PDB file of C-alpha atoms in Angstrom:
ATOM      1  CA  UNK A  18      38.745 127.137 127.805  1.00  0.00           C
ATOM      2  CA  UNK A  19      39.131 129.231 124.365  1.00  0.00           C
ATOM      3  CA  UNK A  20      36.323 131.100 123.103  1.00  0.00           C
ATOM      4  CA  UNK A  21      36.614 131.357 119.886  1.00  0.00           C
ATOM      5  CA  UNK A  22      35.235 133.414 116.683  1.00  0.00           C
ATOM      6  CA  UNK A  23      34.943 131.369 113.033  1.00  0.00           C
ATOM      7  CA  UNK A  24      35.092 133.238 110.182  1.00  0.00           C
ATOM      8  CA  UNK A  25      33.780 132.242 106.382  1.00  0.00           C
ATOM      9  CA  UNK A  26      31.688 132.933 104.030  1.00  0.00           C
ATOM     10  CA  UNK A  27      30.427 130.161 102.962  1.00  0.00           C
ATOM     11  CA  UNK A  28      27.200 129.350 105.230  1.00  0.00           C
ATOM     12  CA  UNK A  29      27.413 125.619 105.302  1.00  0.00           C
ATOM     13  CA  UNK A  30      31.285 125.682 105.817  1.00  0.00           C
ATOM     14  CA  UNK A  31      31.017 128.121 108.907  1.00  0.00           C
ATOM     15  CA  UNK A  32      28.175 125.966 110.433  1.00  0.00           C
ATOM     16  CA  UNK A  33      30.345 122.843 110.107  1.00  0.00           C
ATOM     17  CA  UNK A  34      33.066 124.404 111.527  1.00  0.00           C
ATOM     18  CA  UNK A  35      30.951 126.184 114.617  1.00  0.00           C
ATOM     19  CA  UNK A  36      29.726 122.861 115.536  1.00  0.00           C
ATOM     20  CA  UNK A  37      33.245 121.323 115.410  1.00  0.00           C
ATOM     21  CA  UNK A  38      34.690 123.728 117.658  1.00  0.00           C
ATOM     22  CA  UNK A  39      31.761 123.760 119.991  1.00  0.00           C
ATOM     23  CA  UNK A  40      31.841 120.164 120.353  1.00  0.00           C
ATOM     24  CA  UNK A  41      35.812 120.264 121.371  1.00  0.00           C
ATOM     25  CA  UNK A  42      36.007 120.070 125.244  1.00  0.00           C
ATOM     26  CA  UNK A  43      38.903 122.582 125.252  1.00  0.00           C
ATOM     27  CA  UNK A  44      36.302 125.214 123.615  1.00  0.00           C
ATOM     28  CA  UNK A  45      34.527 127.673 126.033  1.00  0.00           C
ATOM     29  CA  UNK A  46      31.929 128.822 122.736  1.00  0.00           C
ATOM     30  CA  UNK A  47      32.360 128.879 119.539  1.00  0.00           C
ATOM     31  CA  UNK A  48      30.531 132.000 117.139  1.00  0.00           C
ATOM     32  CA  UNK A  49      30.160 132.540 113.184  1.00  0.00           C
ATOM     33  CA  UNK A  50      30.619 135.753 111.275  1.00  0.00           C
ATOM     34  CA  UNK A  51      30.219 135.574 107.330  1.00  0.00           C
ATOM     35  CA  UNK A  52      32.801 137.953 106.423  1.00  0.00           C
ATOM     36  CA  UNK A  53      35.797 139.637 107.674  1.00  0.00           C
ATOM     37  CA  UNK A  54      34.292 143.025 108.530  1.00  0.00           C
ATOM     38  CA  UNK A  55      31.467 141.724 110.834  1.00  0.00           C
ATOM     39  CA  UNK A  56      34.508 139.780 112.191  1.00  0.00           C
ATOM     40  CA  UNK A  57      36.301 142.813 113.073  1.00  0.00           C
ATOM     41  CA  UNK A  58      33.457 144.280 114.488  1.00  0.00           C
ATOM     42  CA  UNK A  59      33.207 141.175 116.738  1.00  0.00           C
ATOM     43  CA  UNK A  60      36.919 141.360 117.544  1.00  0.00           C
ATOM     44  CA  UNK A  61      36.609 145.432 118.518  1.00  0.00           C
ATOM     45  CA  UNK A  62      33.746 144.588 120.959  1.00  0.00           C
ATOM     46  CA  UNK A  63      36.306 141.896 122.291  1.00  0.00           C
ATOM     47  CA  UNK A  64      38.713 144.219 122.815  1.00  0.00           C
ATOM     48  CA  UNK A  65      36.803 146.748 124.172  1.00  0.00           C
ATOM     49  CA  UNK A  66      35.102 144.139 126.643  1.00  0.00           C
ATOM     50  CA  UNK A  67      38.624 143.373 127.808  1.00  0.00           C
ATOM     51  CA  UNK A  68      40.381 139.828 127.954  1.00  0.00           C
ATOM     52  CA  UNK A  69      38.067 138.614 131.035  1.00  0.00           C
ATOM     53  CA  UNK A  70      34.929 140.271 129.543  1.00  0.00           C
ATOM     54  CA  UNK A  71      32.308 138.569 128.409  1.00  0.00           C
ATOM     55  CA  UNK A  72      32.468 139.619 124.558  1.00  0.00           C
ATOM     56  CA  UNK A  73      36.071 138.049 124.556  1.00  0.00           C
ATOM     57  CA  UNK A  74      37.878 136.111 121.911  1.00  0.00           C
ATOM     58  CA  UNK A  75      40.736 134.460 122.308  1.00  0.00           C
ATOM     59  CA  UNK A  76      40.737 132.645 118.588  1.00  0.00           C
ATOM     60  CA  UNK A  77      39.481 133.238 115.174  1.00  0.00           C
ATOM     61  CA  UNK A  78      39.752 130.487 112.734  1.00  0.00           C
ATOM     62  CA  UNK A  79      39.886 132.254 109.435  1.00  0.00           C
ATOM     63  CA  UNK A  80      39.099 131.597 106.172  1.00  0.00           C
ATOM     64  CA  UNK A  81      41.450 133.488 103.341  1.00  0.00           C
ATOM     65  CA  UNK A  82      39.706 134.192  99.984  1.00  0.00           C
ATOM     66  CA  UNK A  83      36.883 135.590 100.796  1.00  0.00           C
ATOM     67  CA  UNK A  84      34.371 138.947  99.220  1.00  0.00           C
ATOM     68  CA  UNK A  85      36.247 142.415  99.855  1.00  0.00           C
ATOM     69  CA  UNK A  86      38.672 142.375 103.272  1.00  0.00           C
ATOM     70  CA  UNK A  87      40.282 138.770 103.039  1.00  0.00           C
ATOM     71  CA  UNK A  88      41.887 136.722 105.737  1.00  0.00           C
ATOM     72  CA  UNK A  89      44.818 137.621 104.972  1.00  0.00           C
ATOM     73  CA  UNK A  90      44.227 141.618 105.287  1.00  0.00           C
ATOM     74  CA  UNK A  91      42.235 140.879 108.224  1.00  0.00           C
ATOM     75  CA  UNK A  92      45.618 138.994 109.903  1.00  0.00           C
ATOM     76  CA  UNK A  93      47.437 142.296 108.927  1.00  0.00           C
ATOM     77  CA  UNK A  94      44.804 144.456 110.866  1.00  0.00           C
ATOM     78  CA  UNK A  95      45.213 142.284 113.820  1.00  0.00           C
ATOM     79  CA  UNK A  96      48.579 142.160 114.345  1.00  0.00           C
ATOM     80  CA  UNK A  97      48.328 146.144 114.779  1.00  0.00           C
ATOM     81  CA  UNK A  98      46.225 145.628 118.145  1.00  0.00           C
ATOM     82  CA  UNK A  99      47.792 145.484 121.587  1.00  0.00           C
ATOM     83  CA  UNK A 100      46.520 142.509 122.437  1.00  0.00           C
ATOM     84  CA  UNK A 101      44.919 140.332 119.367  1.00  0.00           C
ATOM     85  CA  UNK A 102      43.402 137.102 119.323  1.00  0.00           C
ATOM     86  CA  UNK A 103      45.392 134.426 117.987  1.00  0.00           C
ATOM     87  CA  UNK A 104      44.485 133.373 114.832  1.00  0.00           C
ATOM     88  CA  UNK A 105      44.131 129.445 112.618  1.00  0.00           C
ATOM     89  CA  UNK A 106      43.807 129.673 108.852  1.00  0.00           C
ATOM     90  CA  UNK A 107      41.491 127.313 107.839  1.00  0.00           C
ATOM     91  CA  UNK A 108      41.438 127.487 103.764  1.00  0.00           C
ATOM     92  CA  UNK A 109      41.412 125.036 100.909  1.00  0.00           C
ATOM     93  CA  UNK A 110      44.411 126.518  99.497  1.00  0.00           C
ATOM     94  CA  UNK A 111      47.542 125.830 100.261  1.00  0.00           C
ATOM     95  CA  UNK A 112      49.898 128.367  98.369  1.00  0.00           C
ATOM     96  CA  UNK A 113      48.993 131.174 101.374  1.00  0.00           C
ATOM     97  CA  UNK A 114      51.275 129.201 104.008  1.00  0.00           C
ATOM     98  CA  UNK A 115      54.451 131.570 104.078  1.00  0.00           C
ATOM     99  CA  UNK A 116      52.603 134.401 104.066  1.00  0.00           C
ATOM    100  CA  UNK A 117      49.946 132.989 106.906  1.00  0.00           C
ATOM    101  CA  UNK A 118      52.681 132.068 108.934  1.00  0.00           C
ATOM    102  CA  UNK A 119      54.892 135.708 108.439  1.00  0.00           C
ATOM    103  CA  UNK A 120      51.847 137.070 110.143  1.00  0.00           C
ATOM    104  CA  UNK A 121      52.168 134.882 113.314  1.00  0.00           C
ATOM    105  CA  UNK A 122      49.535 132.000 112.545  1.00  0.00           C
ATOM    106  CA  UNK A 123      49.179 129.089 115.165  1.00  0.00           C
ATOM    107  CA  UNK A 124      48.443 126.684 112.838  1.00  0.00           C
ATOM    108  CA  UNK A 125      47.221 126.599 108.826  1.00  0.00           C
ATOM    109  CA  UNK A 126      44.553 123.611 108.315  1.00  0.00           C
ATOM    110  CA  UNK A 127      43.273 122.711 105.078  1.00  0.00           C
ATOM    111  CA  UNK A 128      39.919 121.919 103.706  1.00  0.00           C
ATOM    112  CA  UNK A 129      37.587 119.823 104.146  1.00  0.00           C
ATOM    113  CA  UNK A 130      38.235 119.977 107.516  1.00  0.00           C
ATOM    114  CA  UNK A 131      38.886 116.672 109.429  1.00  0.00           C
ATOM    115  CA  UNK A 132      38.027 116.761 113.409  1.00  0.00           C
ATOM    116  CA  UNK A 133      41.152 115.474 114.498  1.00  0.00           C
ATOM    117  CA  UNK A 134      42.773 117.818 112.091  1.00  0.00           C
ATOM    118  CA  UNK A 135      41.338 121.042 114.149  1.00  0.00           C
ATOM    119  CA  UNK A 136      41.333 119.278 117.580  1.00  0.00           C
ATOM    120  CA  UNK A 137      45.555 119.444 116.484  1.00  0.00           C
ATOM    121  CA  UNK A 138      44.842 123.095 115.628  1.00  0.00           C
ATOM    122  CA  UNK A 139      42.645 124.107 119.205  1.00  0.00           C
ATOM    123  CA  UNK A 140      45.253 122.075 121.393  1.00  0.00           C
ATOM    124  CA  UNK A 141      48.371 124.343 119.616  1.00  0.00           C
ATOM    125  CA  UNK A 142      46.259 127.183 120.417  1.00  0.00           C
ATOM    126  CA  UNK A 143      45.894 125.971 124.101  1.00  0.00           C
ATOM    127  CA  UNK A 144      49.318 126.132 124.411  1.00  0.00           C
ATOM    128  CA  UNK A 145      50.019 128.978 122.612  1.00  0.00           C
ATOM    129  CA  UNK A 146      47.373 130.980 125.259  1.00  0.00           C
ATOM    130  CA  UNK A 147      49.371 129.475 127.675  1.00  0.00           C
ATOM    131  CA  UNK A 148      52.460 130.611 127.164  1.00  0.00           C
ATOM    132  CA  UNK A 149      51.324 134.104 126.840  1.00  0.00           C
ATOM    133  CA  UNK A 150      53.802 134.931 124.377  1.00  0.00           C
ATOM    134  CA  UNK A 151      53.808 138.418 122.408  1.00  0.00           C
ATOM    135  CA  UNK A 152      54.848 136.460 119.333  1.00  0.00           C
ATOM    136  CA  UNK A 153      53.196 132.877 119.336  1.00  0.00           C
ATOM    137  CA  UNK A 154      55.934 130.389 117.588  1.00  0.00           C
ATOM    138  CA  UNK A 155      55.114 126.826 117.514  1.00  0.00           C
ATOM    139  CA  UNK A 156      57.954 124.362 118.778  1.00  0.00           C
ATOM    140  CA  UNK A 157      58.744 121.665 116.207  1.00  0.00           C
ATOM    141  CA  UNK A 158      59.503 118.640 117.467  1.00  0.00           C
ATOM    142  CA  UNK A 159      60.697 115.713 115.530  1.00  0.00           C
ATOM    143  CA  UNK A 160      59.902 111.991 115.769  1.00  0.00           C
ATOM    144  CA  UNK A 161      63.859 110.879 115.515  1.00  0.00           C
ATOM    145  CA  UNK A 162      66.612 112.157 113.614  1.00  0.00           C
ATOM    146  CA  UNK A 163      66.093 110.352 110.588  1.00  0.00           C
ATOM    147  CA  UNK A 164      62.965 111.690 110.105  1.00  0.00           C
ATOM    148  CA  UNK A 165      61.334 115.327 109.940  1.00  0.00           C
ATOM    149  CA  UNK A 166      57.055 115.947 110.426  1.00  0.00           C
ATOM    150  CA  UNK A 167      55.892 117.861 107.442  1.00  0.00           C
ATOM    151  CA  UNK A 168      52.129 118.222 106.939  1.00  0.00           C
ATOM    152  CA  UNK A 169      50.405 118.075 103.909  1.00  0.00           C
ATOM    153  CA  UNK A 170      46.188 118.579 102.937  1.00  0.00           C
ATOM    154  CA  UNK A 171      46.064 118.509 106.847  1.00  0.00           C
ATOM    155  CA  UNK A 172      47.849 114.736 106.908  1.00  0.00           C
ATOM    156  CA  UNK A 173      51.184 114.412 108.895  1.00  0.00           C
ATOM    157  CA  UNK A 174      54.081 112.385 107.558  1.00  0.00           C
ATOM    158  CA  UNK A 175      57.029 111.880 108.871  1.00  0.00           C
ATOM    159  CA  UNK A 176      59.781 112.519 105.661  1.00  0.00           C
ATOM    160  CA  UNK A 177      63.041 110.203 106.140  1.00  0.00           C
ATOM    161  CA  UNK A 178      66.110 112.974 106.159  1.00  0.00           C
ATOM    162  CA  UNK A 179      68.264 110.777 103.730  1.00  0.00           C
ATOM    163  CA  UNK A 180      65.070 111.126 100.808  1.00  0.00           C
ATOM    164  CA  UNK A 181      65.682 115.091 101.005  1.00  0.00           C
ATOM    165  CA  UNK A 182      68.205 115.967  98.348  1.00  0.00           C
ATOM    166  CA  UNK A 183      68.054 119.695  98.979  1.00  0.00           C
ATOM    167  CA  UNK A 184      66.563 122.649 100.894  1.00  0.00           C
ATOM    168  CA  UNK A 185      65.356 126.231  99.789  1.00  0.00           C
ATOM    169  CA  UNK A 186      65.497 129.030 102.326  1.00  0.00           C
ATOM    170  CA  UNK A 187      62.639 131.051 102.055  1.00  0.00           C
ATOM    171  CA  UNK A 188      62.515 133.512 105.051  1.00  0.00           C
ATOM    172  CA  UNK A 189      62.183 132.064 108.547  1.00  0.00           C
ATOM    173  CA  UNK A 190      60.883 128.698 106.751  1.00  0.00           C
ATOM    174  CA  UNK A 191      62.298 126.561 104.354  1.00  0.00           C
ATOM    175  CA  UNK A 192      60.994 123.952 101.640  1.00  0.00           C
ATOM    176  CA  UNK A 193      62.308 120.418 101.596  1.00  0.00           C
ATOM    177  CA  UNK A 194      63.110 118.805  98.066  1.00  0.00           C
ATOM    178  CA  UNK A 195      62.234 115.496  97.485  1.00  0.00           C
ATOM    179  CA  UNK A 196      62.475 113.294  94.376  1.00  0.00           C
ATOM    180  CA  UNK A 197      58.395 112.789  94.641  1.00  0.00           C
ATOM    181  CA  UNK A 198      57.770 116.649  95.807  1.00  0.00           C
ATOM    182  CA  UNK A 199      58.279 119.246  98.140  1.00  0.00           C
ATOM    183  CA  UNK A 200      57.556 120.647 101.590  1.00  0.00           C
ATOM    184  CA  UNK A 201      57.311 123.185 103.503  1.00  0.00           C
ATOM    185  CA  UNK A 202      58.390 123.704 107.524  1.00  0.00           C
ATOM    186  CA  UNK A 203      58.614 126.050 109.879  1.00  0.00           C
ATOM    187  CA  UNK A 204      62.488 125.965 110.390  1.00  0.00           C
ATOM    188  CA  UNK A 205      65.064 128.113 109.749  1.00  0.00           C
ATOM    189  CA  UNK A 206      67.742 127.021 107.163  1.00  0.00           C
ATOM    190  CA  UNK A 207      70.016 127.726 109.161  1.00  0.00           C
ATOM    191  CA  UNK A 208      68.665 125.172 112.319  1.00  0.00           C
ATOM    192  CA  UNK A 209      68.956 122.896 109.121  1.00  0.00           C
ATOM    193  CA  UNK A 210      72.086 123.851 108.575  1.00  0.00           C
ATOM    194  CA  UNK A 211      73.442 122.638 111.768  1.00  0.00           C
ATOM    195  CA  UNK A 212      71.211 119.904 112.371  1.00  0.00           C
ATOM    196  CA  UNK A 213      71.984 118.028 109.385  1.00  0.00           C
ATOM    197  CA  UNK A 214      75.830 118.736 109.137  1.00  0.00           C
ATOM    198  CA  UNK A 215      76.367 115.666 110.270  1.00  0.00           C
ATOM    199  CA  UNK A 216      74.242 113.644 107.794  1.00  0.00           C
ATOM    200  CA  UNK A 217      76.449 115.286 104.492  1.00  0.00           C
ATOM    201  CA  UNK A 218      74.034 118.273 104.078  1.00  0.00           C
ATOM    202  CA  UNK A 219      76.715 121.503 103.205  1.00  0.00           C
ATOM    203  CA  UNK A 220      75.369 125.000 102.654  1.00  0.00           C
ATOM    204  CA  UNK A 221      76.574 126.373  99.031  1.00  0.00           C
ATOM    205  CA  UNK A 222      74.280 129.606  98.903  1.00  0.00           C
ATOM    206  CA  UNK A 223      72.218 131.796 101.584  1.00  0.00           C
ATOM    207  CA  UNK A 224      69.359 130.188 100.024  1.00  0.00           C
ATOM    208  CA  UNK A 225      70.292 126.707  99.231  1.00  0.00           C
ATOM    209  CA  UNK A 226      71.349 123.487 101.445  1.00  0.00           C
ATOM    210  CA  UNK A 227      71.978 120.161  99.781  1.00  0.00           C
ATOM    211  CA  UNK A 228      72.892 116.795 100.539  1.00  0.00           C
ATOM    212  CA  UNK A 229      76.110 116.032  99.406  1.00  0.00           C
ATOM    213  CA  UNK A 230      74.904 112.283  98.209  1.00  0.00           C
ATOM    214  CA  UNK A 231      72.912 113.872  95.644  1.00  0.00           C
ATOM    215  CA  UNK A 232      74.666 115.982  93.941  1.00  0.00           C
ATOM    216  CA  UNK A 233      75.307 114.350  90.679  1.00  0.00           C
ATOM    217  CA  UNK A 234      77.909 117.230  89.190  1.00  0.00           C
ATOM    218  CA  UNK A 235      79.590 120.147  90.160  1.00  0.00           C
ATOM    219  CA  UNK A 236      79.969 122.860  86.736  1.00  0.00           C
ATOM    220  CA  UNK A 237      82.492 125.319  86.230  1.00  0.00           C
ATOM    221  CA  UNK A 238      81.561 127.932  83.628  1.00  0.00           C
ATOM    222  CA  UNK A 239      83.141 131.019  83.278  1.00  0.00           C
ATOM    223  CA  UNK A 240      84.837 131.771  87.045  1.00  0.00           C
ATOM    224  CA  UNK A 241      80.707 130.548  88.325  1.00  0.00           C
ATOM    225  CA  UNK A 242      79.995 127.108  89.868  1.00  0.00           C
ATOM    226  CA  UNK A 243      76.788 125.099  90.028  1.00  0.00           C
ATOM    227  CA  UNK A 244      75.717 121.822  91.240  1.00  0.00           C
ATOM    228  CA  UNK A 245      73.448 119.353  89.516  1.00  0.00           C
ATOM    229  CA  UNK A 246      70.925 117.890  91.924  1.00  0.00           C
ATOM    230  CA  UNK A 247      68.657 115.819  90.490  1.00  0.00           C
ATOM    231  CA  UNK A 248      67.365 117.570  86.848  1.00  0.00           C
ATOM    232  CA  UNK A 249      67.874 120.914  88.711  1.00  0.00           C
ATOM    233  CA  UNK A 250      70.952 122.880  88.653  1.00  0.00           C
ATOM    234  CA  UNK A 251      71.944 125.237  91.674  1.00  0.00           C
ATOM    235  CA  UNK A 252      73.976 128.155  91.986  1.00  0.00           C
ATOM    236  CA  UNK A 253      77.005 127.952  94.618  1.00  0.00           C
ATOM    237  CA  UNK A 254      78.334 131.019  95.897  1.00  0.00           C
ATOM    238  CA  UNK A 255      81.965 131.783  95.881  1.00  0.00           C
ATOM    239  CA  UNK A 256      82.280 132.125  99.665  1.00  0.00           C
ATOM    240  CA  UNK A 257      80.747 128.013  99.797  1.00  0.00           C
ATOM    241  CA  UNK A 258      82.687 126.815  96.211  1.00  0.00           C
ATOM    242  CA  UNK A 259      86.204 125.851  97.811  1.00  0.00           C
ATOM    243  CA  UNK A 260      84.431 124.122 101.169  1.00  0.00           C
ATOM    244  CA  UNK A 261      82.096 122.180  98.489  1.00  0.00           C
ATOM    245  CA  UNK A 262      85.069 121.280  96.086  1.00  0.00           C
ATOM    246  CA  UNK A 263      86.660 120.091  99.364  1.00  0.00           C
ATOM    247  CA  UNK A 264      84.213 118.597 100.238  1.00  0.00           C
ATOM    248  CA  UNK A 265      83.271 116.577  97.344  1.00  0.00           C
ATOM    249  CA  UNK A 266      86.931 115.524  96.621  1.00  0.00           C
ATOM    250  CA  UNK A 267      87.039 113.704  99.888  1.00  0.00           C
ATOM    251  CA  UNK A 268      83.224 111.690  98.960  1.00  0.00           C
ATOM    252  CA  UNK A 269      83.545 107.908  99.392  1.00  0.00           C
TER     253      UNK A 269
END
């Protein structure tokens, strides 16, 4: 079982989170600290007590804005340790996702939090203990093909492939475009790349990936080219134009 350490400074929100975790079979304890210093304190006893000992932690669930050392600097510090805990974001803001996941994050749940919400979050964690990895990734796995799982204010939905009309690389993740929104997943573009090829998605810039069904124009202006997707224009690099004018030529 996973002893973990909660982390927020907002009293009522760190109670309510304690006594969520410590009612969650797969939870050895569960402990509060109100800020991120007493929660590296915590974490350097755990360390110095050893993985079996009995001050260990094995997950913190942090909050991110919080007074002086946030949860984000406090992710930082942690990844400089031998052996750190793993850590959950728990937050009510959802901009911090890339970043929370750069640093390694198991999971990223957003307030309030539901129960079946973090019981998703503790059982990736189980695994992620379990496969004693040095770098914790979790595996993504999809539904069915025409479909991809996208989570959003801690709610899963299952996006149909052929609503995406294009897809922005943005490091080792990559935001979907829809016509009602975006969203963000923790895929490379390039596994995109070659798991959509088939379903008329073409690559026309490092950053960009678009269905080929949705492009309403391709622009020529001055020796650059562009596609119109939607209302929003892209840029297509020259090393992708010819393959997309190809491309294009040959659409039913």
């Amino acid at each position: 079982m996973l002893r973990a350490l909660a982390v927020d400074d907002e009293r009522p929100t760190l109670e309510e989170l304690v006594y969520l975790l410590n009612a969650d079979p797969r939870i050895g304890t569960a402990e509060g600290a109100n800020d991120a210093t007493e929660a590296l304190r915590r974490i350097n006893r755990a360390l110095e007590s050893g993985p079996d000992g009995p001050d260990a932690i094995d997950v913190v669930f942090l909050d991110i804005q919080m007074p002086g050392l946030d949860g984000l600097d406090l992710a930082r510090l942690l990844t400089g340790f031998a052996r750190p805990p793993l850590v959950v974001f728990v937050t009510a803001h959802e901009d911090f996702a890339v970043q929370a996941f750069d640093l390694d994050a198991v999971d990223y749940v957003l307030k309030p939090v539901r129960r079946e919400r973090l019981a998703e979050a503790v059982r990736r964690a189980v695994e992620q203990r379990a496969a004693t990895l040095p770098s914790p990734r979790i595996p993504v796995h999809e539904p069915d093909p025409d479909h991809i799982t996208v989570e959003l204010g801690g709610v899963t939905r299952f996006v149909p492939v052929d609503d995406i009309t294009h897809v922005e690389a943005q490091g080792d993740y990559a935001r979907l475009h829809t016509d009602k929104g975006s969203h963000l997943v923790r895929i490379p573009l390039s596994t995109l790349e070659e798991r959509w090829r088939a379903r008329g998605f073409v690559r026309i810039h490092r950053r960009h990936l678009v269905a080929l069904r949705h492009i309403g124009e391709l622009r020529l202006d001055a020796g650059t080219v562009s596609v119109l997707v939607g209302t929003e224009e892209l840029q297509v690099s020259r090393r992708h134009a010819r393959e997309l004018r190809d491309l294009l030529m040959r659409r039913p």
